[in-house]
Short mmCIF file of N, CA and C in Angstrom, two decimals:
data_model
loop_
_atom_site.label_atom_id
_atom_site.label_comp_id
_atom_site.label_asym_id
_atom_site.label_seq_id
_atom_site.Cartn_x
_atom_site.Cartn_y
_atom_site.Cartn_z
N PRO A 6 64.38 6.56 67.84
CA PRO A 6 64.11 5.92 66.55
C PRO A 6 63.18 6.78 65.71
N ARG A 7 63.41 6.79 64.42
CA ARG A 7 62.59 7.56 63.49
C ARG A 7 62.26 6.70 62.28
N LYS A 8 61.03 6.79 61.84
CA LYS A 8 60.62 6.12 60.60
C LYS A 8 61.04 7.03 59.44
N ARG A 9 61.64 6.46 58.45
CA ARG A 9 62.12 7.24 57.31
C ARG A 9 61.61 6.62 56.01
N GLY A 10 60.69 7.28 55.37
CA GLY A 10 60.28 6.90 54.03
C GLY A 10 59.50 5.60 53.95
N PRO A 11 59.15 5.23 52.72
CA PRO A 11 58.28 4.07 52.51
C PRO A 11 58.95 2.73 52.73
N LYS A 12 60.27 2.67 52.85
CA LYS A 12 60.96 1.39 53.00
C LYS A 12 60.99 0.92 54.45
N GLU A 13 60.33 1.65 55.35
CA GLU A 13 60.27 1.26 56.76
C GLU A 13 61.66 1.08 57.35
N LEU A 14 62.38 2.17 57.42
CA LEU A 14 63.69 2.17 58.06
C LEU A 14 63.56 2.85 59.42
N THR A 15 64.30 2.37 60.37
CA THR A 15 64.36 3.01 61.67
C THR A 15 65.74 3.62 61.80
N GLY A 16 65.77 4.92 62.10
CA GLY A 16 67.05 5.62 62.26
C GLY A 16 67.39 5.81 63.72
N MET A 17 68.62 5.54 64.08
CA MET A 17 69.11 5.79 65.43
C MET A 17 69.93 7.07 65.37
N VAL A 18 69.52 8.04 66.19
CA VAL A 18 70.14 9.36 66.14
C VAL A 18 70.67 9.72 67.53
N ASP A 19 71.89 10.23 67.57
CA ASP A 19 72.48 10.71 68.82
C ASP A 19 72.12 12.19 68.94
N LEU A 20 71.40 12.53 70.01
CA LEU A 20 70.99 13.92 70.25
C LEU A 20 71.72 14.52 71.44
N THR A 21 72.93 14.04 71.71
CA THR A 21 73.71 14.53 72.83
C THR A 21 74.04 16.01 72.63
N ARG A 22 73.98 16.76 73.71
CA ARG A 22 74.32 18.18 73.65
C ARG A 22 75.84 18.35 73.72
N ASP A 23 76.31 19.38 73.00
CA ASP A 23 77.75 19.65 73.05
C ASP A 23 78.08 20.47 74.29
N SER A 24 79.32 20.92 74.42
CA SER A 24 79.76 21.64 75.62
C SER A 24 79.04 22.98 75.81
N THR A 25 78.45 23.52 74.75
CA THR A 25 77.71 24.78 74.87
C THR A 25 76.22 24.56 75.12
N GLY A 26 75.80 23.28 75.16
CA GLY A 26 74.39 22.97 75.40
C GLY A 26 73.58 22.83 74.12
N LYS A 27 74.23 22.98 72.98
CA LYS A 27 73.53 22.87 71.70
C LYS A 27 73.43 21.40 71.28
N THR A 28 72.25 21.00 70.81
CA THR A 28 72.07 19.63 70.34
C THR A 28 72.62 19.52 68.92
N ARG A 29 73.47 18.55 68.75
CA ARG A 29 74.05 18.26 67.43
C ARG A 29 73.59 16.87 67.03
N ALA A 30 72.53 16.79 66.25
CA ALA A 30 72.01 15.48 65.84
C ALA A 30 73.03 14.78 64.95
N ARG A 31 73.27 13.50 65.27
CA ARG A 31 74.23 12.70 64.52
C ARG A 31 73.60 11.34 64.25
N LEU A 32 73.47 11.01 62.98
CA LEU A 32 72.89 9.72 62.60
C LEU A 32 73.87 8.61 62.96
N LEU A 33 73.41 7.68 63.78
CA LEU A 33 74.25 6.55 64.18
C LEU A 33 74.09 5.37 63.23
N ASP A 34 72.84 5.12 62.81
CA ASP A 34 72.60 3.96 61.97
C ASP A 34 71.17 4.00 61.44
N LEU A 35 70.96 3.27 60.36
CA LEU A 35 69.62 3.02 59.81
C LEU A 35 69.47 1.51 59.74
N VAL A 36 68.35 1.02 60.25
CA VAL A 36 68.11 -0.42 60.19
C VAL A 36 66.77 -0.68 59.52
N PRO A 37 66.69 -1.77 58.75
CA PRO A 37 65.42 -2.10 58.10
C PRO A 37 64.39 -2.52 59.13
N GLY A 38 63.15 -2.13 58.88
CA GLY A 38 62.05 -2.52 59.74
C GLY A 38 61.67 -1.43 60.72
N ARG A 39 60.46 -1.56 61.21
CA ARG A 39 59.95 -0.64 62.22
C ARG A 39 59.33 -1.50 63.30
N SER A 40 60.19 -1.99 64.18
CA SER A 40 59.70 -2.86 65.23
C SER A 40 60.58 -2.74 66.46
N GLY A 41 60.01 -3.13 67.57
CA GLY A 41 60.79 -3.17 68.80
C GLY A 41 61.91 -4.18 68.70
N LYS A 42 61.66 -5.27 67.99
CA LYS A 42 62.69 -6.31 67.84
C LYS A 42 63.90 -5.76 67.07
N ALA A 43 63.65 -5.02 65.99
CA ALA A 43 64.75 -4.45 65.21
C ALA A 43 65.57 -3.49 66.08
N TYR A 44 64.88 -2.70 66.89
CA TYR A 44 65.56 -1.75 67.76
C TYR A 44 66.34 -2.48 68.85
N ALA A 45 65.73 -3.51 69.46
CA ALA A 45 66.39 -4.28 70.51
C ALA A 45 67.63 -4.99 69.97
N THR A 46 67.52 -5.54 68.76
CA THR A 46 68.65 -6.22 68.13
C THR A 46 69.79 -5.23 67.91
N TRP A 47 69.45 -4.05 67.43
CA TRP A 47 70.46 -3.01 67.19
C TRP A 47 71.14 -2.63 68.51
N LEU A 48 70.35 -2.43 69.55
CA LEU A 48 70.92 -2.07 70.86
C LEU A 48 71.83 -3.18 71.38
N SER A 49 71.40 -4.43 71.24
CA SER A 49 72.22 -5.56 71.70
C SER A 49 73.57 -5.59 70.98
N ALA A 50 73.54 -5.32 69.68
CA ALA A 50 74.76 -5.36 68.88
C ALA A 50 75.75 -4.26 69.27
N ARG A 51 75.30 -3.21 69.92
CA ARG A 51 76.19 -2.12 70.31
C ARG A 51 77.08 -2.50 71.49
N GLY A 52 76.67 -3.46 72.28
CA GLY A 52 77.49 -3.88 73.42
C GLY A 52 77.15 -3.15 74.71
N ASP A 53 77.61 -3.74 75.81
CA ASP A 53 77.31 -3.20 77.15
C ASP A 53 77.87 -1.80 77.35
N ALA A 54 79.09 -1.55 76.89
CA ALA A 54 79.72 -0.24 77.12
C ALA A 54 78.90 0.88 76.49
N PHE A 55 78.42 0.65 75.28
CA PHE A 55 77.58 1.66 74.61
C PHE A 55 76.28 1.87 75.38
N ARG A 56 75.60 0.77 75.70
CA ARG A 56 74.29 0.86 76.36
C ARG A 56 74.37 1.52 77.72
N GLU A 57 75.46 1.30 78.44
CA GLU A 57 75.62 1.90 79.77
C GLU A 57 75.78 3.41 79.71
N GLN A 58 76.22 3.94 78.57
CA GLN A 58 76.40 5.38 78.42
C GLN A 58 75.10 6.12 78.13
N VAL A 59 74.08 5.39 77.70
CA VAL A 59 72.81 6.02 77.34
C VAL A 59 72.04 6.34 78.61
N LYS A 60 71.80 7.62 78.84
CA LYS A 60 71.07 8.07 80.04
C LYS A 60 69.62 8.40 79.73
N VAL A 61 69.37 8.95 78.53
CA VAL A 61 68.01 9.32 78.11
C VAL A 61 67.82 8.79 76.69
N ALA A 62 66.71 8.12 76.47
CA ALA A 62 66.40 7.60 75.13
C ALA A 62 65.10 8.23 74.65
N ALA A 63 65.19 9.04 73.61
CA ALA A 63 64.01 9.69 73.03
C ALA A 63 63.43 8.79 71.96
N LEU A 64 62.11 8.69 71.94
CA LEU A 64 61.45 7.80 71.00
C LEU A 64 60.12 8.36 70.57
N ASP A 65 59.57 7.77 69.50
CA ASP A 65 58.21 8.14 69.12
C ASP A 65 57.25 7.24 69.90
N PRO A 66 55.95 7.57 69.92
CA PRO A 66 55.02 6.81 70.76
C PRO A 66 54.65 5.45 70.16
N PHE A 67 55.61 4.58 70.04
CA PHE A 67 55.41 3.22 69.55
C PHE A 67 55.84 2.27 70.66
N ALA A 68 54.92 1.45 71.13
CA ALA A 68 55.17 0.60 72.29
C ALA A 68 56.37 -0.33 72.11
N GLY A 69 56.63 -0.77 70.89
CA GLY A 69 57.76 -1.66 70.65
C GLY A 69 59.09 -1.03 71.01
N TYR A 70 59.25 0.25 70.73
CA TYR A 70 60.49 0.94 71.07
C TYR A 70 60.63 1.05 72.59
N LYS A 71 59.53 1.37 73.26
CA LYS A 71 59.56 1.48 74.72
C LYS A 71 59.94 0.15 75.34
N THR A 72 59.40 -0.94 74.82
CA THR A 72 59.73 -2.27 75.32
C THR A 72 61.22 -2.56 75.13
N ALA A 73 61.76 -2.21 73.98
CA ALA A 73 63.19 -2.43 73.71
C ALA A 73 64.05 -1.61 74.67
N ILE A 74 63.66 -0.39 74.94
CA ILE A 74 64.41 0.46 75.88
C ILE A 74 64.36 -0.13 77.28
N ASP A 75 63.17 -0.54 77.71
CA ASP A 75 63.04 -1.14 79.04
C ASP A 75 63.89 -2.40 79.17
N ASP A 76 63.98 -3.15 78.09
CA ASP A 76 64.71 -4.42 78.12
C ASP A 76 66.23 -4.23 78.00
N LYS A 77 66.65 -3.34 77.11
CA LYS A 77 68.08 -3.21 76.79
C LYS A 77 68.77 -2.03 77.46
N LEU A 78 68.00 -1.02 77.85
CA LEU A 78 68.58 0.18 78.47
C LEU A 78 67.93 0.41 79.83
N GLN A 79 68.09 -0.55 80.73
CA GLN A 79 67.39 -0.50 82.01
C GLN A 79 67.67 0.76 82.82
N ASP A 80 68.85 1.35 82.68
CA ASP A 80 69.20 2.53 83.47
C ASP A 80 68.86 3.84 82.77
N ALA A 81 68.35 3.77 81.55
CA ALA A 81 68.02 4.99 80.80
C ALA A 81 66.57 5.41 81.06
N THR A 82 66.32 6.69 80.93
CA THR A 82 64.97 7.22 81.02
C THR A 82 64.41 7.36 79.61
N ALA A 83 63.27 6.77 79.36
CA ALA A 83 62.62 6.87 78.05
C ALA A 83 61.73 8.11 78.04
N VAL A 84 61.88 8.93 76.99
CA VAL A 84 61.07 10.14 76.83
C VAL A 84 60.57 10.22 75.40
N LEU A 85 59.42 10.84 75.21
CA LEU A 85 58.95 11.09 73.84
C LEU A 85 59.78 12.19 73.23
N ASP A 86 60.08 12.07 71.94
CA ASP A 86 60.85 13.13 71.30
C ASP A 86 59.97 14.36 71.09
N ALA A 87 60.62 15.50 70.97
CA ALA A 87 59.91 16.79 70.88
C ALA A 87 58.92 16.82 69.73
N PHE A 88 59.32 16.31 68.59
CA PHE A 88 58.42 16.32 67.43
C PHE A 88 57.09 15.66 67.76
N HIS A 89 57.14 14.47 68.37
CA HIS A 89 55.92 13.74 68.63
C HIS A 89 55.09 14.35 69.76
N VAL A 90 55.74 14.96 70.74
CA VAL A 90 55.00 15.65 71.79
C VAL A 90 54.21 16.80 71.19
N VAL A 91 54.86 17.61 70.37
CA VAL A 91 54.19 18.75 69.72
C VAL A 91 53.10 18.25 68.78
N LYS A 92 53.37 17.18 68.05
CA LYS A 92 52.37 16.61 67.15
C LYS A 92 51.13 16.16 67.92
N LEU A 93 51.33 15.51 69.07
CA LEU A 93 50.19 15.09 69.89
C LEU A 93 49.37 16.29 70.36
N GLY A 94 50.05 17.38 70.72
CA GLY A 94 49.34 18.60 71.10
C GLY A 94 48.52 19.17 69.96
N THR A 95 49.08 19.15 68.76
CA THR A 95 48.39 19.65 67.58
C THR A 95 47.19 18.77 67.24
N VAL A 96 47.36 17.46 67.38
CA VAL A 96 46.24 16.53 67.14
C VAL A 96 45.11 16.80 68.12
N ALA A 97 45.45 17.10 69.37
CA ALA A 97 44.42 17.41 70.38
C ALA A 97 43.63 18.66 69.98
N VAL A 98 44.32 19.67 69.47
CA VAL A 98 43.63 20.89 69.01
C VAL A 98 42.68 20.54 67.87
N ASP A 99 43.14 19.73 66.92
CA ASP A 99 42.29 19.31 65.81
C ASP A 99 41.04 18.57 66.30
N GLU A 100 41.22 17.71 67.29
CA GLU A 100 40.08 16.96 67.83
C GLU A 100 39.08 17.88 68.50
N VAL A 101 39.57 18.87 69.25
CA VAL A 101 38.67 19.83 69.89
C VAL A 101 37.94 20.63 68.82
N ARG A 102 38.68 21.07 67.79
CA ARG A 102 38.05 21.85 66.71
C ARG A 102 36.94 21.05 66.03
N ARG A 103 37.21 19.78 65.73
CA ARG A 103 36.19 18.94 65.09
C ARG A 103 34.97 18.73 65.98
N ARG A 104 35.22 18.47 67.27
CA ARG A 104 34.12 18.25 68.20
C ARG A 104 33.25 19.50 68.33
N VAL A 105 33.89 20.66 68.50
CA VAL A 105 33.14 21.90 68.64
C VAL A 105 32.38 22.19 67.34
N GLN A 106 33.01 21.95 66.22
CA GLN A 106 32.36 22.12 64.91
C GLN A 106 31.08 21.28 64.86
N GLN A 107 31.20 20.02 65.23
CA GLN A 107 30.05 19.10 65.20
C GLN A 107 28.97 19.55 66.19
N ASP A 108 29.38 19.95 67.39
CA ASP A 108 28.42 20.36 68.42
C ASP A 108 27.67 21.64 68.05
N THR A 109 28.37 22.58 67.42
CA THR A 109 27.73 23.88 67.13
C THR A 109 26.94 23.89 65.83
N LEU A 110 27.39 23.14 64.82
CA LEU A 110 26.70 23.18 63.53
C LEU A 110 26.02 21.86 63.15
N GLY A 111 26.35 20.80 63.89
CA GLY A 111 25.71 19.52 63.62
C GLY A 111 26.25 18.78 62.41
N HIS A 112 27.38 19.19 61.92
CA HIS A 112 28.00 18.51 60.78
C HIS A 112 29.50 18.72 60.79
N ARG A 113 30.18 17.93 59.97
CA ARG A 113 31.63 18.11 59.80
C ARG A 113 31.88 19.47 59.16
N GLY A 114 33.14 19.90 59.26
CA GLY A 114 33.49 21.19 58.70
C GLY A 114 33.31 21.26 57.20
N ARG A 115 32.84 22.41 56.75
CA ARG A 115 32.65 22.68 55.33
C ARG A 115 33.23 24.05 55.00
N LYS A 116 33.50 24.23 53.74
CA LYS A 116 33.99 25.54 53.29
C LYS A 116 33.01 26.60 53.75
N GLY A 117 33.53 27.65 54.32
CA GLY A 117 32.70 28.74 54.82
C GLY A 117 32.43 28.66 56.31
N ASP A 118 32.61 27.49 56.92
CA ASP A 118 32.44 27.36 58.37
C ASP A 118 33.65 27.99 59.05
N PRO A 119 33.41 28.80 60.11
CA PRO A 119 34.54 29.52 60.74
C PRO A 119 35.69 28.62 61.20
N LEU A 120 35.36 27.54 61.90
CA LEU A 120 36.43 26.68 62.42
C LEU A 120 37.12 25.88 61.33
N TYR A 121 36.37 25.51 60.30
CA TYR A 121 36.97 24.79 59.19
C TYR A 121 37.98 25.68 58.47
N GLY A 122 37.68 26.97 58.39
CA GLY A 122 38.54 27.91 57.69
C GLY A 122 39.85 28.22 58.38
N ILE A 123 39.97 27.83 59.65
CA ILE A 123 41.22 28.14 60.37
C ILE A 123 42.01 26.89 60.74
N GLN A 124 41.62 25.75 60.18
CA GLN A 124 42.30 24.51 60.59
C GLN A 124 43.81 24.54 60.34
N THR A 125 44.26 25.11 59.24
CA THR A 125 45.71 25.16 59.00
C THR A 125 46.38 26.20 59.89
N ILE A 126 45.68 27.27 60.20
CA ILE A 126 46.23 28.29 61.11
C ILE A 126 46.47 27.67 62.49
N LEU A 127 45.54 26.82 62.93
CA LEU A 127 45.66 26.19 64.24
C LEU A 127 46.84 25.23 64.33
N ARG A 128 47.37 24.82 63.19
CA ARG A 128 48.52 23.90 63.18
C ARG A 128 49.85 24.65 63.15
N ALA A 129 49.80 25.95 63.00
CA ALA A 129 51.03 26.75 62.90
C ALA A 129 51.45 27.29 64.25
N GLY A 130 52.70 27.64 64.35
CA GLY A 130 53.19 28.30 65.55
C GLY A 130 52.73 29.74 65.57
N ALA A 131 52.33 30.24 66.73
CA ALA A 131 51.82 31.61 66.86
C ALA A 131 52.82 32.63 66.32
N GLU A 132 54.11 32.36 66.52
CA GLU A 132 55.14 33.31 66.08
C GLU A 132 55.24 33.40 64.57
N ASN A 133 54.64 32.45 63.86
CA ASN A 133 54.70 32.44 62.40
C ASN A 133 53.46 33.03 61.74
N LEU A 134 52.45 33.38 62.53
CA LEU A 134 51.21 33.89 61.95
C LEU A 134 51.37 35.32 61.44
N THR A 135 50.78 35.56 60.29
CA THR A 135 50.75 36.92 59.73
C THR A 135 49.60 37.69 60.37
N ASP A 136 49.57 38.98 60.16
CA ASP A 136 48.46 39.80 60.68
C ASP A 136 47.12 39.31 60.12
N LYS A 137 47.11 38.93 58.86
CA LYS A 137 45.88 38.44 58.22
C LYS A 137 45.43 37.13 58.88
N GLN A 138 46.38 36.25 59.19
CA GLN A 138 46.02 34.98 59.84
C GLN A 138 45.52 35.22 61.26
N TRP A 139 46.14 36.16 61.97
CA TRP A 139 45.65 36.49 63.31
C TRP A 139 44.21 37.01 63.24
N ALA A 140 43.94 37.83 62.25
CA ALA A 140 42.58 38.38 62.09
C ALA A 140 41.58 37.26 61.79
N ARG A 141 41.96 36.32 60.95
CA ARG A 141 41.08 35.19 60.64
C ARG A 141 40.85 34.32 61.87
N LEU A 142 41.91 34.07 62.62
CA LEU A 142 41.79 33.29 63.84
C LEU A 142 40.86 33.98 64.84
N THR A 143 41.07 35.27 65.05
CA THR A 143 40.25 36.04 65.99
C THR A 143 38.79 36.03 65.56
N ALA A 144 38.53 36.27 64.29
CA ALA A 144 37.15 36.29 63.78
C ALA A 144 36.46 34.94 63.96
N ALA A 145 37.19 33.86 63.71
CA ALA A 145 36.60 32.52 63.85
C ALA A 145 36.29 32.21 65.31
N ILE A 146 37.16 32.58 66.21
CA ILE A 146 36.93 32.31 67.63
C ILE A 146 35.78 33.16 68.15
N GLU A 147 35.71 34.41 67.71
CA GLU A 147 34.66 35.32 68.18
C GLU A 147 33.30 35.05 67.54
N ALA A 148 33.25 34.20 66.52
CA ALA A 148 32.00 33.90 65.83
C ALA A 148 31.00 33.16 66.72
N ASN A 149 31.49 32.49 67.75
CA ASN A 149 30.60 31.71 68.61
C ASN A 149 31.31 31.51 69.95
N PRO A 150 30.65 31.76 71.07
CA PRO A 150 31.30 31.56 72.38
C PRO A 150 31.84 30.14 72.58
N ALA A 151 31.22 29.14 71.95
CA ALA A 151 31.70 27.76 72.08
C ALA A 151 33.08 27.58 71.45
N HIS A 152 33.46 28.48 70.56
CA HIS A 152 34.76 28.39 69.90
C HIS A 152 35.91 28.70 70.86
N ASP A 153 35.57 29.25 72.04
CA ASP A 153 36.62 29.53 73.04
C ASP A 153 37.36 28.25 73.42
N GLU A 154 36.66 27.11 73.40
CA GLU A 154 37.31 25.83 73.73
C GLU A 154 38.46 25.55 72.76
N VAL A 155 38.24 25.87 71.51
CA VAL A 155 39.28 25.65 70.49
C VAL A 155 40.46 26.57 70.77
N PHE A 156 40.17 27.81 71.12
CA PHE A 156 41.24 28.76 71.39
C PHE A 156 42.06 28.35 72.61
N VAL A 157 41.39 27.86 73.66
CA VAL A 157 42.10 27.40 74.86
C VAL A 157 43.00 26.21 74.51
N ALA A 158 42.47 25.27 73.73
CA ALA A 158 43.28 24.11 73.32
C ALA A 158 44.48 24.56 72.50
N TRP A 159 44.27 25.52 71.60
CA TRP A 159 45.37 26.03 70.77
C TRP A 159 46.43 26.71 71.64
N GLN A 160 45.98 27.50 72.63
CA GLN A 160 46.94 28.16 73.52
C GLN A 160 47.76 27.13 74.31
N CYS A 161 47.12 26.06 74.76
CA CYS A 161 47.85 25.00 75.48
C CYS A 161 48.90 24.36 74.57
N ALA A 162 48.52 24.08 73.33
CA ALA A 162 49.46 23.49 72.39
C ALA A 162 50.61 24.45 72.10
N GLN A 163 50.31 25.73 72.05
CA GLN A 163 51.37 26.72 71.82
C GLN A 163 52.34 26.77 73.00
N GLN A 164 51.81 26.67 74.22
CA GLN A 164 52.69 26.63 75.40
C GLN A 164 53.59 25.41 75.36
N LEU A 165 52.99 24.28 75.04
CA LEU A 165 53.75 23.03 74.94
C LEU A 165 54.87 23.18 73.91
N ARG A 166 54.52 23.73 72.77
CA ARG A 166 55.47 23.94 71.69
C ARG A 166 56.60 24.89 72.12
N SER A 167 56.23 25.92 72.88
CA SER A 167 57.22 26.91 73.28
C SER A 167 58.27 26.33 74.23
N ALA A 168 57.93 25.29 74.96
CA ALA A 168 58.90 24.67 75.87
C ALA A 168 60.12 24.18 75.10
N TYR A 169 59.91 23.74 73.87
CA TYR A 169 61.02 23.21 73.06
C TYR A 169 61.77 24.29 72.29
N HIS A 170 61.26 25.51 72.30
CA HIS A 170 61.90 26.60 71.56
C HIS A 170 62.74 27.50 72.45
N GLN A 171 62.82 27.19 73.72
CA GLN A 171 63.58 28.02 74.64
C GLN A 171 65.07 27.77 74.48
N LYS A 172 65.84 28.82 74.48
CA LYS A 172 67.30 28.69 74.39
C LYS A 172 67.85 28.13 75.71
N ASP A 173 67.23 28.53 76.82
CA ASP A 173 67.65 28.08 78.14
C ASP A 173 66.86 26.82 78.51
N LEU A 174 67.57 25.72 78.76
CA LEU A 174 66.91 24.45 79.07
C LEU A 174 66.06 24.54 80.33
N ALA A 175 66.53 25.29 81.32
CA ALA A 175 65.77 25.43 82.57
C ALA A 175 64.44 26.13 82.31
N GLU A 176 64.46 27.13 81.46
CA GLU A 176 63.22 27.84 81.10
C GLU A 176 62.26 26.90 80.38
N GLY A 177 62.77 26.11 79.46
CA GLY A 177 61.94 25.14 78.74
C GLY A 177 61.34 24.12 79.69
N ARG A 178 62.14 23.68 80.64
CA ARG A 178 61.66 22.72 81.63
C ARG A 178 60.54 23.33 82.48
N GLN A 179 60.71 24.58 82.89
CA GLN A 179 59.68 25.27 83.69
C GLN A 179 58.35 25.34 82.93
N ILE A 180 58.43 25.68 81.66
CA ILE A 180 57.22 25.75 80.83
C ILE A 180 56.58 24.36 80.73
N ALA A 181 57.38 23.35 80.46
CA ALA A 181 56.85 21.99 80.34
C ALA A 181 56.19 21.54 81.64
N GLU A 182 56.83 21.81 82.78
CA GLU A 182 56.26 21.42 84.06
C GLU A 182 54.94 22.16 84.33
N LYS A 183 54.89 23.43 83.95
CA LYS A 183 53.66 24.21 84.12
C LYS A 183 52.53 23.61 83.27
N VAL A 184 52.84 23.22 82.05
CA VAL A 184 51.83 22.61 81.17
C VAL A 184 51.34 21.30 81.78
N VAL A 185 52.27 20.46 82.22
CA VAL A 185 51.89 19.17 82.78
C VAL A 185 51.05 19.36 84.06
N GLU A 186 51.45 20.31 84.90
CA GLU A 186 50.71 20.57 86.13
C GLU A 186 49.30 21.09 85.86
N SER A 187 49.09 21.70 84.70
CA SER A 187 47.75 22.26 84.39
C SER A 187 46.79 21.22 83.83
N PHE A 188 47.28 20.03 83.46
CA PHE A 188 46.43 19.03 82.83
C PHE A 188 45.20 18.70 83.66
N HIS A 189 45.36 18.53 84.97
CA HIS A 189 44.23 18.11 85.81
C HIS A 189 43.15 19.19 85.94
N THR A 190 43.48 20.44 85.60
CA THR A 190 42.48 21.51 85.69
C THR A 190 41.90 21.87 84.34
N CYS A 191 42.43 21.30 83.28
CA CYS A 191 42.01 21.64 81.92
C CYS A 191 40.64 21.03 81.60
N PRO A 192 39.74 21.85 81.07
CA PRO A 192 38.41 21.29 80.72
C PRO A 192 38.54 20.36 79.55
#
């Protein structure tokens, strides 16, 4: 399910892979509302044959959708969609940056503060950074040893992001498993 625009629509999208392994997103339906009830009603209306074919249901981190999947798609595995997983990783980097900013300078970020100046760079994919952005990132991290925490968080988010950019699904899975296995050791 996806929220679309200010009218609170929930979109149902088929993300089934084709015979070559490529995902071909296909909009199945848009329903008014953003609730587990709206999603459950939509699933019920599809019938048993449709619901039995669903093996994996990707969703955003909204408990209502998870409840609807548990209720209507008992045999399906519920997973967070890639967009929201990467977004959660990016939010974690932002939280680390803010905390380190507060701990080192005693205030929220301001213009001229090293970590404040790289907040948009930290939200970008490493493969998209220009040489100038890399230099700014490096300078901000090297400005204070405490900034290493921000860099470690950013590297973790980049690894997480890279799992979804792999052409080979097995390679992406290996990266994702490595990231998950590292959680218990992460400061």
